[in-house]
Structures are given as structure tokens and as C-alpha cells.
């Protein structure tokens, strides 16, 4: 159906226009030195941001540990924020979370550094394997272990 194809093309063009606008907006704010950590974090979390664009934002905040902490926390909240409350008992959620971590490796490296991005990528691969192979059967103890590991790992990620 041509109308459906045209609608999808229009949507793709609108997304491209928004990405261009955001990049221009970022450049303007960076030049003026007038961008807040929250604005930077919101831009970084958007799917239209590339690792190269994020690197520019990161350099702007390199000497501000508090701002970088806010950006890292916001980005991590964005990564995990929309998972359902049954996250630890639904294997499909494990796989989705793992996929999200592994597909965002370039962004993670800019935000958290190479070493931490590699750890997060490895963690994502483990989550994908758990989600794809667990057949939905977890014992109470294995869930507690995974939950403890996730809590510790996420605390370390936000602190770094």
C-alpha cells in the first residue's frame, strides 16, 4: 500500500530532521558554553545521538566530576528505567536488557570509559545468554544471586 510506504518515509524524514536539529542545537549550546548536565544527558540518551556527538558533550564536562556523575546516572536510568517490575523473573527481559547494553557499546565507552564499557558489554552478553537459555526456570536462590549481582554492578557503574 503506497500510503503506508509514504507514511513510513515521512516518519523517517521527520526523525532525520529531528536528529539534525538536535545536532545543531548541541553545537550551538556547546559553542556558547550554555548546556546543563541534564540537557546533555537527555541528548545522550536519545537514539539519534552518535558516539562522536557524545564525545563532544563529554569533553565539555570532563573537568566537572559532579556533572559527569549526573550524566552517567541519567543514562543508566534511561537504560534500565523502562523494564517492568518482573524483570528478574522474566527471561525475555534479561535478553532485552543484555541486547540494550551490547548495542550501546560505543556510547557506553564514551560515557563510562573503555574498561567499564567492556565490562558492561560482557555483562550484556551474559544477560542475553541467560535470557535466551534459561527457559524461564530460575530457582529462588539463583534469582537472589542475580539480583544481588545486578545491584552491585549497577552501583559500581553509576559511581564510576
Coordinates of N, CA and C in Angstrom, one line a residue:
X1 N 0.8 -1.2 0.0 CA 0.0 0.0 0.0 C 0.9 1.2 0.0
X2 N 0.7 2.1 -1.0 CA 1.5 3.3 -1.1 C 1.4 4.3 0.0
X3 N 0.2 4.4 0.6 CA 0.0 5.3 1.7 C 0.8 4.9 2.9
X4 N 0.9 3.6 3.2 CA 1.7 3.1 4.3 C 3.2 3.4 4.0
X5 N 3.7 3.2 2.8 CA 5.1 3.4 2.5 C 5.4 4.9 2.6
X6 N 4.5 5.7 2.1 CA 4.7 7.2 2.2 C 4.7 7.7 3.6
X7 N 3.9 7.1 4.5 CA 3.8 7.4 5.9 C 5.2 7.1 6.5
X8 N 5.7 5.9 6.2 CA 7.0 5.4 6.8 C 8.1 6.3 6.3
X9 N 8.1 6.7 5.0 CA 9.1 7.6 4.5 C 9.1 9.0 5.2
X10 N 7.8 9.5 5.4 CA 7.7 10.7 6.1 C 8.2 10.7 7.5
X11 N 7.9 9.6 8.2 CA 8.4 9.4 9.6 C 9.9 9.3 9.6
X12 N 10.5 8.6 8.7 CA 12.0 8.6 8.6 C 12.6 9.9 8.4
X13 N 12.0 10.7 7.5 CA 12.4 12.1 7.2 C 12.3 12.9 8.4
X14 N 11.2 12.8 9.2 CA 11.0 13.6 10.4 C 12.1 13.3 11.4
X15 N 12.4 12.0 11.6 CA 13.4 11.6 12.5 C 14.8 12.1 12.1
X16 N 15.1 12.1 10.8 CA 16.3 12.7 10.3 C 16.4 14.2 10.6
X17 N 15.3 14.9 10.4 CA 15.2 16.3 10.7 C 15.4 16.6 12.1
X18 N 14.8 15.8 13.0 CA 15.0 16.0 14.4 C 16.4 15.8 14.9
X19 N 17.1 14.7 14.3 CA 18.5 14.5 14.6 C 19.4 15.6 14.2
X20 N 19.1 16.2 13.0 CA 19.9 17.3 12.5 C 19.7 18.5 13.4
X21 N 18.4 18.8 13.8 CA 18.1 19.9 14.7 C 18.8 19.7 16.0
X22 N 18.8 18.5 16.6 CA 19.4 18.2 17.9 C 20.9 18.5 17.8
X23 N 21.6 18.0 16.7 CA 23.0 18.2 16.5 C 23.3 19.7 16.4
X24 N 22.5 20.4 15.6 CA 22.8 21.9 15.5 C 22.6 22.6 16.9
X25 N 21.5 22.1 17.6 CA 21.2 22.7 18.9 C 22.4 22.4 19.9
X26 N 22.9 21.2 19.8 CA 24.1 20.8 20.7 C 25.3 21.7 20.4
X27 N 25.6 21.8 19.1 CA 26.7 22.6 18.7 C 26.6 24.0 19.1
X28 N 25.4 24.6 19.0 CA 25.2 26.0 19.4 C 25.3 26.1 20.9
X29 N 24.8 25.2 21.7 CA 24.9 25.3 23.1 C 26.4 25.1 23.6
X30 N 27.1 24.1 22.9 CA 28.4 23.9 23.3 C 29.3 25.1 23.0
X31 N 29.1 25.8 21.8 CA 29.8 27.0 21.5 C 29.6 28.1 22.5
X32 N 28.3 28.2 23.0 CA 28.0 29.3 23.9 C 28.4 28.9 25.3
X33 N 28.7 27.6 25.6 CA 29.0 27.2 26.9 C 27.9 27.2 27.8
X34 N 26.7 27.0 27.2 CA 25.4 27.1 28.0 C 24.6 25.9 27.9
X35 N 25.2 24.7 28.3 CA 24.4 23.5 28.3 C 24.6 22.9 29.7
X36 N 23.5 22.4 30.3 CA 23.5 21.8 31.6 C 23.7 20.3 31.5
X37 N 24.2 19.7 32.6 CA 24.3 18.2 32.6 C 23.1 17.5 32.3
X38 N 21.9 18.0 32.7 CA 20.6 17.4 32.5 C 20.3 17.4 31.0
X39 N 20.5 18.6 30.3 CA 20.3 18.7 28.9 C 21.2 17.8 28.1
X40 N 22.5 17.7 28.6 CA 23.5 16.8 27.9 C 23.0 15.4 28.1
X41 N 22.6 15.0 29.2 CA 22.2 13.6 29.5 C 21.0 13.2 28.7
X42 N 20.0 14.2 28.5 CA 18.8 13.9 27.7 C 19.2 13.7 26.3
X43 N 20.1 14.5 25.8 CA 20.6 14.4 24.4 C 21.3 13.1 24.2
X44 N 22.2 12.7 25.1 CA 22.9 11.5 25.0 C 22.0 10.3 25.0
X45 N 21.0 10.3 25.8 CA 20.0 9.2 25.9 C 19.2 9.0 24.6
X46 N 19.1 10.0 23.8 CA 18.3 9.9 22.6 C 18.9 9.0 21.6
X47 N 18.1 8.2 20.9 CA 18.7 7.3 19.9 C 19.4 7.9 18.8
X48 N 19.1 9.2 18.5 CA 19.7 9.9 17.4 C 21.1 10.3 17.6
X49 N 21.6 10.2 18.9 CA 23.0 10.6 19.2 C 24.0 9.6 18.8
X50 N 25.0 10.0 18.2 CA 26.1 9.1 17.8 C 27.2 9.2 18.8
X51 N 28.1 8.2 18.9 CA 29.2 8.3 19.9 C 30.1 9.5 19.7
X52 N 30.2 9.9 18.4 CA 31.1 11.1 18.1 C 30.5 12.3 18.7
X53 N 29.1 12.5 18.6 CA 28.5 13.6 19.2 C 28.6 13.6 20.7
X54 N 28.5 12.4 21.3 CA 28.6 12.3 22.7 C 30.0 12.7 23.2
X55 N 31.0 12.3 22.4 CA 32.3 12.7 22.8 C 32.5 14.2 22.9
X56 N 31.9 15.0 22.1 CA 31.9 16.4 22.2 C 31.3 16.9 23.5
X57 N 30.2 16.3 23.8 CA 29.5 16.6 25.1 C 30.4 16.3 26.3
X58 N 30.9 15.1 26.2 CA 31.7 14.6 27.3 C 32.9 15.5 27.6
X59 N 33.6 15.9 26.5 CA 34.8 16.8 26.6 C 34.4 18.1 27.3
X60 N 33.2 18.6 27.0 CA 32.7 19.8 27.7 C 32.6 19.7 29.2
X61 N 32.3 18.5 29.7 CA 32.1 18.2 31.1 C 33.3 17.5 31.7
X62 N 34.4 17.3 31.0 CA 35.5 16.5 31.5 C 36.0 17.0 32.9
X63 N 36.0 18.2 33.1 CA 36.6 18.7 34.4 C 35.5 18.9 35.5
X64 N 34.4 18.4 35.3 CA 33.3 18.6 36.2 C 32.8 17.2 36.6
X65 N 33.4 16.6 37.7 CA 33.0 15.3 38.1 C 31.6 15.1 38.5
X66 N 31.0 16.2 39.1 CA 29.6 16.1 39.5 C 28.7 16.1 38.3
X67 N 29.0 16.9 37.3 CA 28.2 16.8 36.1 C 28.3 15.5 35.4
X68 N 29.5 14.9 35.3 CA 29.7 13.6 34.7 C 28.9 12.5 35.4
X69 N 28.9 12.7 36.8 CA 28.2 11.7 37.6 C 26.7 11.8 37.3
X70 N 26.2 13.0 37.1 CA 24.7 13.2 36.8 C 24.4 12.6 35.4
X71 N 25.3 12.8 34.5 CA 25.1 12.3 33.1 C 25.1 10.8 33.1
X72 N 26.1 10.2 33.8 CA 26.2 8.7 33.9 C 24.9 8.2 34.6
X73 N 24.5 8.7 35.6 CA 23.3 8.2 36.4 C 22.1 8.4 35.5
X74 N 21.9 9.5 34.8 CA 20.8 9.7 34.0 C 20.7 8.7 32.8
X75 N 21.9 8.4 32.2 CA 22.0 7.5 31.1 C 21.7 6.1 31.6
X76 N 22.2 5.7 32.8 CA 21.9 4.4 33.3 C 20.5 4.2 33.6
X77 N 19.9 5.3 34.2 CA 18.4 5.2 34.5 C 17.6 5.0 33.2
X78 N 18.1 5.7 32.1 CA 17.4 5.6 30.9 C 17.6 4.2 30.3
X79 N 18.7 3.5 30.5 CA 18.9 2.2 30.0 C 18.0 1.2 30.7
X80 N 17.9 1.3 32.0 CA 17.1 0.3 32.8 C 15.8 0.8 33.2
X81 N 15.4 2.0 33.0 CA 14.2 2.6 33.6 C 12.9 2.1 33.1
X82 N 12.9 1.5 31.9 CA 11.6 1.1 31.3 C 11.3 -0.4 31.4
X83 N 12.2 -1.1 32.2 CA 11.9 -2.5 32.4 C 10.9 -2.7 33.4
X84 N 10.1 -3.7 33.2 CA 8.9 -4.0 34.1 C 9.4 -4.5 35.4
X85 N 8.4 -4.5 36.4 CA 8.8 -5.0 37.7 C 9.1 -6.5 37.8
X86 N 8.7 -7.2 36.8 CA 9.0 -8.7 36.7 C 10.4 -8.9 36.0
X87 N 11.2 -7.9 35.9 CA 12.5 -8.0 35.2 C 13.3 -9.2 35.6
X88 N 13.4 -9.5 36.9 CA 14.2 -10.6 37.4 C 13.6 -12.0 37.2
X89 N 12.3 -12.0 36.9 CA 11.7 -13.3 36.7 C 11.3 -13.6 35.3
X90 N 11.5 -12.7 34.4 CA 11.1 -12.8 33.0 C 12.3 -12.9 32.1
X91 N 12.6 -14.1 31.6 CA 13.9 -14.2 30.9 C 13.9 -13.4 29.6
X92 N 12.8 -13.0 29.0 CA 12.8 -12.2 27.9 C 13.4 -10.8 28.2
X93 N 13.1 -10.3 29.4 CA 13.6 -9.1 29.9 C 15.1 -9.1 30.1
X94 N 15.6 -10.2 30.5 CA 17.1 -10.4 30.6 C 17.7 -10.2 29.2
X95 N 17.1 -10.9 28.3 CA 17.7 -10.8 26.9 C 17.6 -9.4 26.3
X96 N 16.5 -8.7 26.6 CA 16.3 -7.4 26.1 C 17.3 -6.4 26.7
X97 N 17.5 -6.6 28.0 CA 18.5 -5.7 28.7 C 19.9 -6.0 28.2
X98 N 20.2 -7.2 28.1 CA 21.5 -7.6 27.5 C 21.7 -7.0 26.1
X99 N 20.7 -7.1 25.3 CA 20.8 -6.5 23.9 C 21.0 -5.0 24.0
X100 N 20.3 -4.4 24.9 CA 20.4 -2.9 25.0 C 21.8 -2.5 25.4
X101 N 22.4 -3.3 26.3 CA 23.8 -3.0 26.7 C 24.8 -3.2 25.6
X102 N 24.6 -4.3 24.9 CA 25.6 -4.6 23.8 C 25.5 -3.7 22.6
X103 N 24.3 -3.3 22.3 CA 24.1 -2.4 21.1 C 24.5 -1.0 21.4
X104 N 24.7 -0.6 22.7 CA 25.1 0.8 23.0 C 26.5 0.9 23.4
X105 N 27.3 -0.1 23.0 CA 28.7 -0.2 23.5 C 29.5 1.1 23.1
X106 N 29.3 1.7 22.0 CA 30.1 2.9 21.6 C 29.7 4.0 22.5
X107 N 28.4 4.2 22.8 CA 28.0 5.3 23.7 C 28.5 5.0 25.1
X108 N 28.5 3.8 25.5 CA 28.9 3.4 26.9 C 30.4 3.7 27.0
X109 N 31.2 3.5 26.0 CA 32.6 3.7 26.1 C 32.9 5.2 26.2
X110 N 32.1 6.0 25.5 CA 32.4 7.5 25.7 C 31.9 8.0 27.0
X111 N 30.8 7.5 27.5 CA 30.3 7.9 28.8 C 31.0 7.4 30.0
X112 N 31.3 6.1 30.0 CA 31.9 5.4 31.2 C 33.4 5.0 31.0
X113 N 33.9 5.2 29.8 CA 35.3 4.8 29.6 C 35.4 3.4 29.0
X114 N 36.5 3.1 28.4 CA 36.7 1.8 27.7 C 36.6 0.6 28.6
X115 N 37.3 0.6 29.7 CA 37.2 -0.6 30.6 C 35.8 -0.9 31.1
X116 N 35.1 0.2 31.6 CA 33.8 0.0 32.1 C 32.8 -0.5 30.9
X117 N 33.0 0.1 29.7 CA 32.2 -0.3 28.6 C 32.4 -1.8 28.3
X118 N 33.6 -2.2 28.3 CA 33.9 -3.6 28.1 C 33.2 -4.5 29.1
X119 N 33.2 -4.1 30.4 CA 32.6 -4.9 31.5 C 31.1 -4.9 31.2
X120 N 30.5 -3.7 30.9 CA 29.1 -3.7 30.6 C 28.7 -4.5 29.4
X121 N 29.5 -4.5 28.4 CA 29.3 -5.3 27.2 C 29.3 -6.8 27.6
X122 N 30.3 -7.2 28.4 CA 30.3 -8.6 28.8 C 29.1 -8.9 29.6
X123 N 28.7 -8.0 30.5 CA 27.5 -8.2 31.3 C 26.3 -8.4 30.5
X124 N 26.2 -7.5 29.4 CA 25.1 -7.6 28.5 C 25.0 -8.9 27.8
X125 N 26.2 -9.4 27.4 CA 26.2 -10.7 26.7 C 25.8 -11.8 27.6
X126 N 26.2 -11.8 28.9 CA 25.7 -12.7 29.9 C 24.2 -12.7 30.1
X127 N 23.7 -11.5 30.2 CA 22.2 -11.3 30.3 C 21.5 -11.9 29.1
X128 N 22.0 -11.7 27.9 CA 21.4 -12.2 26.7 C 21.4 -13.7 26.7
X129 N 22.5 -14.3 27.1 CA 22.6 -15.8 27.2 C 21.7 -16.3 28.3
X130 N 21.6 -15.7 29.4 CA 20.6 -16.1 30.5 C 19.2 -16.0 29.9
X131 N 18.9 -14.9 29.2 CA 17.5 -14.8 28.7 C 17.2 -15.7 27.6
X132 N 18.2 -16.1 26.9 CA 17.9 -17.0 25.7 C 18.0 -18.5 26.1
X133 N 18.6 -18.8 27.2 CA 18.8 -20.2 27.5 C 18.2 -20.7 28.8
X134 N 17.6 -19.8 29.6 CA 17.2 -20.2 30.9 C 15.8 -20.9 30.9
X135 N 15.1 -20.9 29.7 CA 13.8 -21.5 29.6 C 12.8 -21.0 30.7
X136 N 13.1 -19.9 31.3 CA 12.1 -19.3 32.2 C 12.2 -20.0 33.6
X137 N 13.1 -20.8 33.8 CA 13.2 -21.6 35.1 C 14.3 -21.0 35.9
X138 N 14.0 -20.3 37.0 CA 15.0 -19.8 37.9 C 14.6 -20.3 39.3
X139 N 15.6 -20.7 40.1 CA 15.3 -21.1 41.5 C 15.3 -19.8 42.3
X140 N 14.7 -19.8 43.4 CA 14.7 -18.6 44.3 C 16.1 -18.1 44.6
X141 N 17.0 -19.1 44.9 CA 18.4 -18.7 45.2 C 19.1 -18.1 44.0
X142 N 18.9 -18.7 42.8 CA 19.5 -18.1 41.6 C 19.0 -16.7 41.3
X143 N 17.7 -16.4 41.6 CA 17.2 -15.1 41.4 C 17.8 -14.1 42.4
X144 N 18.0 -14.6 43.6 CA 18.6 -13.7 44.6 C 20.1 -13.4 44.3
X145 N 20.8 -14.4 43.8 CA 22.2 -14.2 43.3 C 22.2 -13.2 42.2
X146 N 21.4 -13.4 41.2 CA 21.3 -12.4 40.0 C 21.0 -11.0 40.5
X147 N 20.0 -10.9 41.4 CA 19.5 -9.6 41.8 C 20.7 -8.9 42.6
X148 N 21.4 -9.7 43.5 CA 22.5 -9.1 44.2 C 23.6 -8.7 43.2
X149 N 23.9 -9.5 42.3 CA 24.9 -9.1 41.3 C 24.5 -7.9 40.5
X150 N 23.3 -7.8 40.1 CA 22.8 -6.6 39.3 C 22.9 -5.4 40.2
X151 N 22.5 -5.5 41.4 CA 22.5 -4.3 42.3 C 23.9 -3.8 42.5
X152 N 24.8 -4.7 42.7 CA 26.3 -4.4 42.9 C 26.8 -3.8 41.7
X153 N 26.6 -4.4 40.5 CA 27.1 -4.0 39.3 C 26.6 -2.6 38.9
X154 N 25.3 -2.3 39.1 CA 24.7 -1.1 38.8 C 25.3 0.0 39.7
X155 N 25.5 -0.3 41.0 CA 26.1 0.7 41.9 C 27.5 1.1 41.4
X156 N 28.2 0.1 41.0 CA 29.6 0.3 40.5 C 29.6 1.2 39.3
X157 N 28.6 0.9 38.4 CA 28.6 1.6 37.1 C 28.2 3.1 37.3
X158 N 27.3 3.3 38.2 CA 26.9 4.7 38.5 C 28.0 5.5 39.2
X159 N 28.7 4.8 40.1 CA 29.8 5.5 40.8 C 31.0 5.9 39.9
X160 N 31.3 5.0 39.0 CA 32.4 5.2 38.1 C 32.0 6.3 37.1

